[in-house]
Short mmCIF file of C-alpha atoms in Angstrom, two decimals:
data_model
loop_
_atom_site.label_atom_id
_atom_site.label_comp_id
_atom_site.label_asym_id
_atom_site.label_seq_id
_atom_site.Cartn_x
_atom_site.Cartn_y
_atom_site.Cartn_z
CA UNK T 1 -6.33 -37.74 -74.30
CA UNK T 2 -9.73 -38.29 -76.29
CA UNK T 3 -12.81 -39.45 -74.70
CA UNK T 4 -13.51 -42.95 -75.60
CA UNK T 5 -16.92 -44.11 -76.31
CA UNK T 6 -18.35 -47.34 -75.60
CA UNK T 7 -21.32 -49.47 -76.95
CA UNK T 8 -23.77 -50.51 -74.24
CA UNK T 9 -23.17 -54.39 -75.00
CA UNK T 10 -19.18 -53.60 -74.28
CA UNK T 11 -20.39 -52.54 -70.89
CA UNK T 12 -21.35 -54.46 -67.61
CA UNK T 13 -24.04 -53.32 -65.79
CA UNK T 14 -25.66 -53.38 -62.13
CA UNK T 15 -29.22 -52.63 -61.10
CA UNK T 16 -29.77 -49.24 -59.85
CA UNK T 17 -33.14 -47.57 -58.44
CA UNK T 18 -33.69 -43.80 -58.52
CA UNK T 19 -35.23 -42.11 -55.44
CA UNK T 20 -37.07 -38.67 -54.82
CA UNK T 21 -37.53 -36.12 -57.77
CA UNK T 22 -39.38 -36.51 -60.84
CA UNK T 23 -38.32 -40.39 -61.67
CA UNK T 24 -38.75 -41.50 -58.14
CA UNK T 25 -38.83 -45.24 -57.98
CA UNK T 26 -37.58 -45.73 -61.60
CA UNK T 27 -35.14 -48.53 -62.04
CA UNK T 28 -32.05 -48.83 -64.43
CA UNK T 29 -29.21 -50.96 -65.69
CA UNK T 30 -26.35 -48.75 -64.66
CA UNK T 31 -23.41 -49.42 -67.02
CA UNK T 32 -20.17 -50.04 -65.22
CA UNK T 33 -17.02 -48.89 -67.38
CA UNK T 34 -14.06 -50.86 -68.00
CA UNK T 35 -12.43 -49.37 -64.81
CA UNK T 36 -14.67 -51.46 -62.38
CA UNK T 37 -16.42 -47.91 -61.13
CA UNK T 38 -19.93 -47.57 -60.99
CA UNK T 39 -21.23 -44.39 -61.76
CA UNK T 40 -21.40 -41.65 -58.75
CA UNK T 41 -24.00 -39.52 -60.70
CA UNK T 42 -26.69 -40.19 -63.30
CA UNK T 43 -29.10 -37.89 -65.01
CA UNK T 44 -31.91 -38.12 -67.60
CA UNK T 45 -33.86 -35.81 -69.77
CA UNK T 46 -37.34 -35.05 -68.66
CA UNK T 47 -38.81 -33.95 -71.71
CA UNK T 48 -38.18 -34.68 -75.70
CA UNK T 49 -36.32 -33.54 -77.65
CA UNK T 50 -33.58 -34.54 -75.28
CA UNK T 51 -31.25 -32.17 -76.67
CA UNK T 52 -33.18 -29.22 -75.12
CA UNK T 53 -34.89 -30.62 -72.03
CA UNK T 54 -34.00 -30.02 -68.35
CA UNK T 55 -32.46 -33.09 -66.74
CA UNK T 56 -32.87 -34.62 -63.41
CA UNK T 57 -29.68 -35.25 -61.98
CA UNK T 58 -29.23 -38.07 -59.11
CA UNK T 59 -26.09 -38.84 -57.17
CA UNK T 60 -25.35 -42.36 -55.81
CA UNK T 61 -25.43 -42.92 -51.83
CA UNK T 62 -22.87 -45.38 -50.62
CA UNK T 63 -20.26 -47.80 -52.12
CA UNK T 64 -22.45 -50.92 -52.11
CA UNK T 65 -25.91 -51.90 -53.23
CA UNK T 66 -28.59 -51.93 -50.73
CA UNK T 67 -31.22 -55.15 -51.43
CA UNK T 68 -29.25 -55.93 -54.89
CA UNK T 69 -29.70 -51.96 -56.25
CA UNK T 70 -27.35 -49.02 -55.88
CA UNK T 71 -29.42 -46.24 -54.72
CA UNK T 72 -29.57 -42.91 -56.27
CA UNK T 73 -30.96 -39.80 -54.51
CA UNK T 74 -32.38 -37.08 -56.60
CA UNK T 75 -30.07 -33.84 -56.41
CA UNK T 76 -31.49 -31.36 -58.81
CA UNK T 77 -32.68 -30.23 -62.07
CA UNK T 78 -30.43 -28.90 -64.77
CA UNK T 79 -31.79 -26.72 -67.43
CA UNK T 80 -30.76 -27.55 -71.06
CA UNK T 81 -27.57 -25.66 -70.71
CA UNK T 82 -26.52 -27.33 -67.50
CA UNK T 83 -27.50 -24.59 -65.28
CA UNK T 84 -29.18 -25.72 -62.11
CA UNK T 85 -32.95 -24.68 -62.63
CA UNK T 86 -33.76 -26.95 -59.05
CA UNK T 87 -31.35 -27.20 -56.19
CA UNK T 88 -31.39 -29.91 -53.52
CA UNK T 89 -32.00 -29.17 -50.20
CA UNK T 90 -29.18 -27.15 -48.45
CA UNK T 91 -28.56 -30.21 -46.05
CA UNK T 92 -28.09 -32.69 -48.83
CA UNK T 93 -25.53 -30.21 -50.43
CA UNK T 94 -23.56 -29.90 -47.20
CA UNK T 95 -23.21 -33.71 -46.77
CA UNK T 96 -21.92 -34.00 -50.03
CA UNK T 97 -19.49 -31.25 -49.82
CA UNK T 98 -18.26 -32.54 -46.55
CA UNK T 99 -17.90 -36.17 -47.96
CA UNK T 100 -15.39 -34.91 -51.03
#
């Protein structure tokens, strides 16, 4: 099945906050896709041009908003090819592995 693309105006949005890492405290309007699921991960380029930039990767914590925001915690920095450049702490990786 081909991946469908959506224009930002076609999607609902929820408030999200990023904690830790290079964009600590940044707030975003996280898109909610038509299936109603809030994304479990978020990544953003750290430099321009974005195509060759390392990306900060954040993972959602919990299923419900806290204080009106979905909370995402810093996990790692991936290189431009997607290979991890900086990993999360071993404790955080262990928790994620045990949850899923």
